[in-house]
XYZ file of C-alpha atoms in Angstrom:
595
model
C 0.000 0.000 0.000
C 1.061 3.571 -0.647
C 1.535 4.389 3.048
C 4.307 1.794 3.258
C 5.883 3.035 0.008
C 5.950 6.594 1.338
C 7.347 5.546 4.712
C 10.165 3.510 3.181
C 11.128 6.280 0.789
C 10.904 8.927 3.505
C 13.536 7.000 5.467
C 15.673 6.796 2.320
C 15.239 10.530 1.683
C 16.463 11.536 5.148
C 19.450 9.214 4.840
C 20.317 10.459 1.328
C 19.745 14.161 2.016
C 21.187 14.464 5.514
C 23.383 11.391 5.957
C 21.557 10.085 9.023
C 19.140 7.254 9.678
C 15.676 8.268 10.784
C 13.886 6.106 13.340
C 10.778 4.631 11.731
C 8.599 5.933 14.574
C 9.391 9.494 13.472
C 8.212 8.850 9.906
C 4.661 10.107 10.330
C 2.578 9.625 7.177
C -1.100 10.480 7.510
C -4.016 11.309 5.260
C -4.145 14.935 4.158
C -6.951 16.908 5.748
C -9.824 17.676 3.319
C -9.253 21.417 3.314
C -5.749 20.998 1.838
C -4.548 19.771 -1.554
C -2.863 16.377 -1.409
C -3.379 12.736 -0.543
C -0.904 12.148 2.271
C 0.861 14.484 4.650
C 4.347 14.105 6.127
C 5.076 15.983 9.356
C 8.643 17.266 9.018
C 9.151 18.805 12.480
C 10.757 15.608 13.882
C 13.465 15.837 11.163
C 14.693 19.360 11.932
C 17.284 18.150 14.418
C 18.774 16.052 11.610
C 18.366 18.473 8.700
C 19.610 21.532 10.642
C 17.209 23.563 8.473
C 13.852 25.263 8.914
C 10.605 23.319 8.437
C 9.776 24.796 4.997
C 13.240 24.098 3.545
C 13.277 20.595 5.031
C 9.856 19.906 3.502
C 11.090 21.304 0.158
C 14.127 18.982 0.202
C 12.056 15.882 0.968
C 9.206 16.785 -1.414
C 11.637 17.298 -4.296
C 13.372 13.995 -3.515
C 10.089 12.067 -3.480
C 8.878 13.542 -6.782
C 12.193 12.653 -8.456
C 12.684 9.211 -6.918
C 9.205 7.761 -6.314
C 7.046 7.132 -9.424
C 3.846 7.174 -7.378
C 4.463 10.779 -6.235
C 3.633 13.471 -8.827
C 3.512 16.714 -6.849
C 3.671 18.287 -3.417
C 2.860 21.480 -1.541
C 4.039 22.822 1.787
C 1.996 24.344 4.582
C 4.519 25.394 7.250
C 5.961 22.126 8.606
C 3.551 19.885 6.744
C 4.490 18.330 3.412
C 1.373 17.391 1.408
C 2.034 14.688 -1.179
C -0.024 14.107 -4.355
C -0.232 10.511 -5.599
C -0.424 9.721 -9.326
C -3.616 8.586 -11.052
C -1.635 5.600 -12.347
C -1.183 4.366 -8.793
C -4.905 4.598 -8.038
C -5.824 2.814 -11.272
C -3.255 0.098 -10.605
C -4.785 -0.396 -7.164
C -8.220 -0.593 -8.777
C -7.242 -3.246 -11.326
C -5.486 -5.334 -8.683
C -8.435 -5.382 -6.292
C -11.702 -4.816 -8.156
C -12.313 -8.582 -8.413
C -10.585 -9.517 -5.162
C -13.295 -11.105 -3.023
C -10.930 -11.116 -0.036
C -10.158 -7.408 -0.282
C -9.525 -6.054 3.223
C -9.393 -9.528 4.768
C -6.230 -11.161 6.092
C -5.409 -14.857 6.020
C -6.212 -16.635 9.269
C -3.158 -17.124 11.462
C -2.358 -20.453 13.081
C -2.082 -19.123 16.632
C -3.530 -19.360 20.114
C -7.009 -17.868 20.103
C -8.342 -14.633 21.435
C -11.262 -15.598 23.679
C -13.862 -12.854 23.736
C -16.704 -12.946 26.254
C -19.819 -10.910 25.657
C -23.521 -10.900 26.562
C -23.183 -12.395 30.097
C -26.885 -12.208 30.994
C -28.546 -13.041 34.293
C -31.338 -15.599 34.375
C -33.623 -13.311 36.355
C -34.694 -11.027 33.506
C -34.877 -10.753 29.724
C -32.189 -9.096 27.623
C -32.566 -5.326 27.500
C -31.133 -2.337 25.611
C -27.889 -2.453 27.607
C -27.450 -6.109 26.649
C -28.041 -5.165 23.018
C -25.027 -2.858 23.015
C -22.956 -5.511 24.750
C -23.960 -8.237 22.292
C -23.551 -6.115 19.186
C -20.199 -4.756 20.337
C -18.818 -8.156 21.354
C -19.988 -9.941 18.216
C -18.706 -7.201 15.905
C -15.290 -6.988 17.615
C -14.972 -10.771 17.252
C -15.734 -10.546 13.524
C -13.312 -7.643 13.044
C -10.529 -9.599 14.769
C -11.290 -12.652 12.628
C -11.197 -10.452 9.537
C -7.736 -9.370 10.696
C -6.586 -12.996 10.631
C -6.887 -13.735 14.335
C -8.126 -17.018 15.726
C -11.178 -16.004 17.777
C -13.474 -17.908 20.116
C -16.759 -16.219 21.039
C -18.027 -17.223 24.474
C -20.859 -16.346 26.797
C -21.001 -16.624 30.577
C -24.545 -16.996 31.857
C -24.964 -15.793 35.436
C -27.428 -18.504 36.380
C -27.017 -18.538 40.162
C -26.792 -16.093 43.023
C -28.968 -13.930 45.207
C -30.581 -12.118 42.251
C -31.730 -15.449 40.790
C -33.129 -16.493 44.152
C -35.206 -13.319 44.346
C -37.178 -14.341 41.248
C -37.510 -17.880 42.623
C -38.832 -16.697 45.984
C -41.347 -14.407 44.280
C -42.588 -17.228 42.019
C -42.959 -19.558 45.019
C -44.970 -17.006 46.973
C -47.142 -15.471 44.242
C -46.698 -17.518 41.086
C -49.571 -19.961 41.609
C -47.690 -22.541 39.482
C -47.787 -20.335 36.390
C -45.535 -21.287 33.453
C -44.640 -19.519 30.205
C -47.118 -21.698 28.323
C -49.944 -20.886 30.731
C -49.073 -17.189 30.713
C -48.526 -17.196 26.919
C -45.321 -15.252 27.536
C -41.639 -15.759 26.799
C -39.981 -17.449 29.765
C -37.355 -14.749 30.297
C -40.093 -12.128 30.492
C -42.125 -14.158 32.960
C -39.151 -14.658 35.284
C -38.279 -10.978 34.928
C -41.785 -10.055 36.087
C -41.202 -11.948 39.327
C -37.837 -10.211 39.833
C -39.604 -6.851 39.601
C -42.378 -8.089 41.911
C -39.817 -9.168 44.526
C -38.272 -5.701 44.508
C -41.670 -4.030 44.855
C -42.738 -6.158 47.818
C -39.303 -5.976 49.427
C -39.392 -2.175 49.343
C -42.723 -2.317 51.153
C -41.148 -4.489 53.858
C -38.152 -2.140 54.128
C -40.492 0.818 54.618
C -42.343 -1.102 57.319
C -39.155 -1.905 59.228
C -37.938 1.685 58.955
C -41.270 2.967 60.258
C -40.795 0.669 63.268
C -37.504 2.421 64.023
C -34.912 0.286 62.222
C -32.011 1.980 60.414
C -32.465 1.953 56.610
C -29.164 0.192 55.847
C -29.988 -2.499 58.387
C -33.563 -2.832 57.155
C -32.411 -3.552 53.579
C -30.752 -6.769 54.767
C -33.331 -7.753 57.357
C -36.649 -7.956 55.501
C -38.379 -11.361 55.607
C -38.173 -11.539 51.819
C -34.439 -10.851 51.724
C -33.827 -13.418 54.444
C -35.807 -15.970 52.426
C -33.710 -15.227 49.339
C -30.468 -15.593 51.283
C -31.651 -18.885 52.756
C -32.634 -20.117 49.302
C -29.117 -19.339 48.021
C -27.665 -21.301 50.962
C -30.033 -24.201 50.256
C -29.041 -24.120 46.585
C -25.317 -24.295 47.351
C -26.044 -27.078 49.841
C -27.806 -29.014 47.062
C -31.357 -29.008 48.444
C -33.341 -30.990 45.881
C -36.563 -28.956 45.631
C -34.618 -25.704 45.357
C -32.402 -27.144 42.617
C -35.442 -28.384 40.691
C -37.186 -25.013 40.829
C -33.926 -23.346 39.762
C -33.550 -25.675 36.773
C -37.139 -25.150 35.651
C -37.064 -21.362 35.845
C -33.617 -21.106 34.244
C -34.770 -23.249 31.332
C -37.676 -20.877 30.789
C -35.156 -18.046 30.547
C -32.796 -19.928 28.214
C -35.646 -20.699 25.814
C -36.643 -17.051 25.770
C -33.113 -15.721 25.332
C -32.413 -18.087 22.440
C -35.269 -16.485 20.523
C -33.802 -13.033 21.161
C -30.243 -14.072 20.227
C -31.419 -15.657 16.984
C -33.404 -12.591 16.027
C -30.444 -10.345 16.788
C -28.036 -12.561 14.808
C -25.825 -13.294 17.815
C -23.991 -16.591 18.284
C -21.294 -18.165 20.455
C -18.683 -20.896 20.108
C -19.076 -21.896 23.754
C -21.390 -21.078 26.655
C -20.235 -21.197 30.267
C -22.518 -21.209 33.294
C -21.704 -19.658 36.628
C -23.211 -22.704 38.341
C -20.464 -24.784 36.710
C -17.564 -22.442 37.432
C -18.092 -21.133 40.966
C -16.865 -24.367 42.587
C -13.595 -24.130 40.691
C -13.449 -20.533 41.887
C -13.873 -21.745 45.471
C -10.963 -24.133 44.968
C -8.788 -21.267 43.783
C -9.795 -19.245 46.837
C -8.892 -22.200 49.056
C -5.563 -22.427 47.238
C -4.892 -18.760 47.923
C -5.909 -19.163 51.559
C -3.547 -22.095 52.045
C -0.666 -20.218 50.439
C -1.228 -17.204 52.674
C -2.302 -14.915 49.855
C -5.836 -14.638 51.280
C -7.042 -14.456 54.873
C -10.086 -15.524 56.840
C -11.938 -13.203 59.201
C -13.487 -14.232 62.514
C -16.926 -14.672 60.917
C -15.499 -17.240 58.448
C -15.497 -14.996 55.385
C -12.425 -15.081 53.117
C -10.771 -11.927 51.781
C -7.828 -10.718 49.706
C -5.865 -7.722 50.966
C -5.100 -5.416 48.030
C -3.707 -2.505 50.038
C -0.236 -2.915 48.487
C -1.866 -2.307 45.110
C -3.548 0.842 46.379
C -6.939 -0.853 46.664
C -9.010 -2.187 49.556
C -9.872 -5.636 50.877
C -11.883 -7.812 48.505
C -14.484 -10.344 49.691
C -14.109 -13.761 48.030
C -16.308 -16.033 50.161
C -19.156 -14.853 52.401
C -19.397 -15.787 56.084
C -22.101 -18.366 55.289
C -19.761 -20.036 52.775
C -21.542 -18.806 49.648
C -19.583 -17.349 46.755
C -19.637 -13.895 45.179
C -19.190 -12.690 41.581
C -15.419 -12.628 41.960
C -15.414 -16.284 43.013
C -17.067 -17.477 39.835
C -14.982 -15.126 37.648
C -11.814 -16.664 39.069
C -13.125 -20.114 38.209
C -14.315 -19.076 34.758
C -10.976 -17.491 33.882
C -9.137 -20.654 34.918
C -11.536 -22.840 32.941
C -11.150 -20.664 29.840
C -7.390 -20.895 30.108
C -7.558 -24.662 30.472
C -9.904 -24.954 27.492
C -8.124 -22.654 25.043
C -4.700 -21.476 26.335
C -5.646 -18.121 24.776
C -3.279 -15.379 23.721
C -5.798 -12.928 25.161
C -8.883 -13.101 27.379
C -11.142 -10.264 26.307
C -14.144 -9.318 28.462
C -16.816 -7.056 26.968
C -18.405 -5.536 30.066
C -19.693 -2.060 30.945
C -17.310 0.541 32.339
C -18.903 0.386 35.782
C -17.015 -2.910 36.194
C -13.521 -1.454 35.636
C -12.582 -2.017 39.281
C -13.850 -5.604 39.206
C -11.578 -6.594 36.328
C -8.587 -4.799 37.785
C -9.090 -6.871 40.924
C -9.651 -10.115 38.990
C -6.327 -9.700 37.239
C -4.442 -8.895 40.457
C -5.935 -11.807 42.411
C -5.103 -14.323 39.678
C -1.522 -13.046 39.592
C -1.286 -13.362 43.377
C -2.064 -17.090 43.144
C 0.537 -17.606 40.431
C -1.508 -17.394 37.222
C 0.971 -15.588 34.980
C -1.464 -15.755 32.053
C -3.644 -13.214 33.887
C -1.494 -10.582 32.146
C -3.462 -11.462 29.018
C -6.805 -10.364 30.520
C -8.196 -7.278 28.820
C -11.403 -5.488 29.781
C -13.135 -3.939 26.769
C -15.288 -1.491 28.690
C -18.044 0.524 27.135
C -20.387 3.318 28.132
C -23.947 2.769 29.164
C -26.928 3.157 26.854
C -29.426 5.688 28.097
C -32.832 6.771 26.910
C -33.805 10.381 26.248
C -35.385 10.422 29.722
C -32.480 8.837 31.602
C -31.053 5.526 32.833
C -32.773 2.141 33.018
C -33.274 0.089 36.187
C -34.006 -3.633 35.984
C -35.343 -4.023 39.526
C -37.876 -1.273 38.965
C -38.953 -2.596 35.591
C -37.887 0.575 33.750
C -35.610 -1.142 31.232
C -36.219 -1.246 27.499
C -36.785 -4.896 26.702
C -34.672 -6.082 23.733
C -37.601 -7.847 22.051
C -39.896 -4.864 22.533
C -37.253 -2.557 21.083
C -36.788 -4.753 18.004
C -40.575 -4.830 17.565
C -40.686 -1.046 17.806
C -37.848 -0.734 15.287
C -39.736 -2.989 12.863
C -42.933 -0.939 13.160
C -40.949 2.284 12.706
C -39.337 0.839 9.568
C -42.777 -0.042 8.209
C -44.316 3.367 8.910
C -41.300 5.329 7.618
C -41.112 3.268 4.421
C -44.845 3.468 3.760
C -44.829 7.248 4.204
C -42.129 7.467 1.545
C -43.848 4.908 -0.679
C -40.539 3.138 -1.180
C -41.649 -0.482 -1.377
C -45.091 -0.314 -2.971
C -44.038 -2.812 -5.668
C -42.871 -5.455 -3.146
C -44.905 -8.532 -2.288
C -45.992 -8.880 1.331
C -43.296 -11.513 1.962
C -40.598 -9.400 0.303
C -41.638 -6.328 2.272
C -41.642 -8.240 5.578
C -38.117 -9.533 4.971
C -36.918 -6.085 3.944
C -38.453 -4.384 7.003
C -36.606 -6.872 9.198
C -33.318 -6.139 7.435
C -33.844 -2.366 7.642
C -34.978 -2.309 11.274
C -32.136 -4.487 12.552
C -29.648 -2.608 10.390
C -30.867 0.696 11.811
C -30.600 -0.577 15.392
C -27.154 -2.109 14.995
C -25.668 0.776 13.064
C -27.000 3.445 15.442
C -25.380 1.673 18.391
C -22.126 0.612 16.742
C -21.338 3.949 15.095
C -20.725 5.423 18.575
C -17.262 4.946 20.083
C -17.586 2.111 22.638
C -16.088 4.211 25.418
C -18.843 6.806 25.180
C -22.179 6.763 26.955
C -24.880 7.020 24.327
C -28.527 7.962 24.140
C -30.643 5.728 21.935
C -33.499 7.227 19.949
C -35.293 4.710 17.675
C -36.851 7.358 15.428
C -33.477 8.951 14.661
C -31.974 5.586 13.726
C -34.447 4.839 10.917
C -33.828 7.571 8.388
C -32.987 7.085 4.743
C -30.739 10.141 4.858
C -27.786 10.954 7.075
C -25.446 8.771 9.080
C -27.797 5.796 9.463
C -27.948 2.122 8.590
C -30.869 2.536 6.141
C -28.982 5.211 4.182
C -26.044 2.846 3.690
C -28.360 -0.078 2.904
C -30.159 2.049 0.316
C -26.821 2.961 -1.285
C -25.958 -0.720 -1.643
C -29.361 -1.439 -3.186
C -28.852 1.444 -5.611
C -25.529 -0.048 -6.703
C -27.036 -3.496 -7.154
C -29.698 -1.949 -9.377
C -26.954 -0.482 -11.567
C -25.219 -3.859 -11.794
C -28.453 -5.631 -12.771
C -29.087 -3.063 -15.510
C -25.507 -3.373 -16.758
C -25.909 -7.130 -17.029
C -29.051 -6.674 -19.131
C -27.001 -4.397 -21.397
C -24.338 -7.162 -21.623
C -21.645 -4.865 -20.270
C -18.536 -6.952 -19.608
C -16.295 -4.820 -17.439
C -13.553 -7.466 -17.269
C -12.876 -7.296 -21.013
C -12.754 -3.577 -21.597
C -11.341 -2.011 -18.438
C -8.395 0.253 -19.113
C -6.816 3.370 -17.670
C -6.468 5.442 -20.843
C -8.546 8.356 -19.573
C -8.373 10.975 -16.864
C -10.313 10.267 -13.714
C -13.079 12.621 -12.629
C -12.629 14.087 -9.145
C -15.536 12.080 -7.721
C -14.254 8.859 -9.268
C -10.919 9.522 -7.632
C -12.558 10.314 -4.273
C -14.424 6.998 -4.247
C -11.315 5.127 -5.333
C -9.243 6.657 -2.536
C -11.859 5.671 0.061
C -11.860 2.100 -1.261
C -8.075 2.121 -0.922
C -8.513 2.978 2.775
C -10.555 -0.131 3.607
C -7.696 -2.505 4.592
C -6.159 0.218 6.791
C -9.547 0.937 8.382
C -10.137 -2.713 9.257
C -6.664 -2.878 10.809
C -7.348 0.256 12.869
C -10.678 -1.161 14.032
C -8.975 -4.384 15.127
C -6.219 -2.504 16.958
C -8.724 -0.224 18.701
C -11.412 -2.876 19.256
C -13.863 -0.337 17.865
C -16.598 -1.151 15.323
C -17.303 2.609 15.232
C -14.258 3.000 12.960
C -15.819 0.623 10.422
C -19.275 2.190 10.784
C -18.161 5.738 10.159
C -15.902 4.651 7.304
C -18.702 2.883 5.429
C -20.939 5.920 5.899
C -18.281 8.145 4.310
C -17.924 5.659 1.453
C -21.693 5.532 0.868
C -21.958 9.324 1.049
C -19.089 9.820 -1.414
C -20.526 7.228 -3.810
C -23.906 8.965 -3.825
C -22.226 12.239 -4.762
C -20.407 10.394 -7.569
C -23.727 8.845 -8.678
C -25.435 12.232 -8.917
C -22.559 14.069 -10.614
C -21.253 11.512 -13.114
C -23.105 9.540 -15.801
C -22.678 5.798 -15.406
C -24.800 3.647 -17.726
C -25.553 6.611 -20.003
C -21.870 7.445 -20.501
C -21.097 7.315 -24.261
C -17.414 6.482 -23.823
C -17.359 2.698 -23.419
C -14.149 2.629 -21.354
C -15.425 5.251 -18.923
C -18.817 3.560 -18.679
C -17.332 0.172 -17.923
C -14.919 1.627 -15.406
C -17.762 3.362 -13.562
C -19.855 0.196 -13.488
C -16.883 -1.751 -12.132
C -16.139 1.026 -9.621
C -19.768 0.834 -8.490
C -19.546 -2.931 -8.081
C -16.274 -2.608 -6.111
C -17.937 -0.019 -3.869
C -21.006 -2.179 -3.334
C -18.883 -5.175 -2.357
C -16.867 -3.064 0.087
C -20.050 -1.652 1.640
C -21.335 -5.206 2.014
C -18.082 -6.390 3.617
C -18.018 -3.416 5.986
C -21.616 -3.860 7.083
C -21.088 -7.605 7.552
C -18.404 -6.812 10.138
C -21.132 -4.922 12.019
C -23.573 -7.821 11.689
C -25.750 -5.879 9.249
C -27.324 -7.277 6.090
C -27.567 -5.150 2.962
C -30.508 -5.805 0.612
C -30.256 -6.354 -3.117
C -33.284 -4.179 -3.721
C -35.004 -1.317 -1.889
């Protein structure tokens, strides 16, 4: 690629002109900003110590050298200490011919290496998936696909939090007020039914807290002393002790949730290579805690609880086992990490979890290192900001979350109403329209979420996401469909672009702009992999779609009288459509053939 050519020749230029070797890290080659003339910019300030000249003269020396010695460089201009390089049309056309029919363009060959294990989703079995889970799932799945596209061996895994006090709350509520209801009887998805009981527990528990406080008990004490909370704690103890009726109820209610979540995952297009369950990992975690206790790394308090002292690391004491012998989140995460290492010997353990858990993963890494797990260095927390609604945050216990299924239903209905208002799909059959509305609605949802940098908190507005103009999924999908329409028409005209492509004409500015963006795709996918950020892909494909639409409106394609130009523009359109499709696939988004 041209960036490498420029970097290599920049190093040669400094050596030839000034007789000194330049460290490669100082050879900064970046894309020229849109307001300036040029394709790539070289920052010459780091060379002044070597050149012993001012920035303009140093840039003049290097620019002149590159024009004379590098065939791909045709011109340059200087803005203070910035050398803007112009690349020849021949280079861009050569790139085009080499890649227009390359179906693996932007994709690297898979490496034979230890895998990157990426965990995402991590739901609890006390509620359905909600909007926050959607961001987690979409981010995790897309990052996995981007890493695979970069040649990495990737294993996608899920950890289902299927045990603990929160699970017992739903179980207690069902026992007390469920009247033996099941998902079939209620005609409701199992995850939603169990979630209803979780909300009911919280409502009734708050009433009991208020009653205790009114009787004179301190609020903090009352929160742990309500009859309902004591029942939930006892149920957790009974579960860990293996009490048969508790285990049976747990299995039944969890299965309801699994069946419901599978429907949501399938609709969202999310999959996993392996699924772990907290109920199967917490015992291994307990063994690791016992190991740390025996080695003196952990300590036991008078009440029997086990802790790790992290004061040397500038942190506090961390609870690992409660006084009643039950485990905490950290316990099962220790066990899960060990099990993942045993299963895969990964080069990296990547956890996709919200940024409110930063402390948790810092502690996980430290504790594993304290008990001699050197591979803990390979743990990486991909944290992300929360998803909020225009009116604020969501709260599961209070039932104020946006259910994932309900949101996808709303997106579908919005896609239908928006499309019908525009009269876009009047010639589609009912079945074709239904399929297309699904593609548009999911594309709008996924793109709206993934175009935001993962680190940022975002506000989700369904109506803004479904728009056929602007930085949205439907706009990009419509651009792809427009291109496919051109290709279908060209085929009817028997245009064979492979036979008549040549470079014996000057490129129009918009042709060149599209071509340069296509050239960026491999670099963009590499940047996205390095940054673990699908937003880089999302915003790139939007720029590509936007630039293509300007090309489409300004330049004749099928009506072009010059056969060479016409065929080039058809082939350029096809290349663009394939790159849009590849980009959107990395985000988990389908692009339709027709809209």
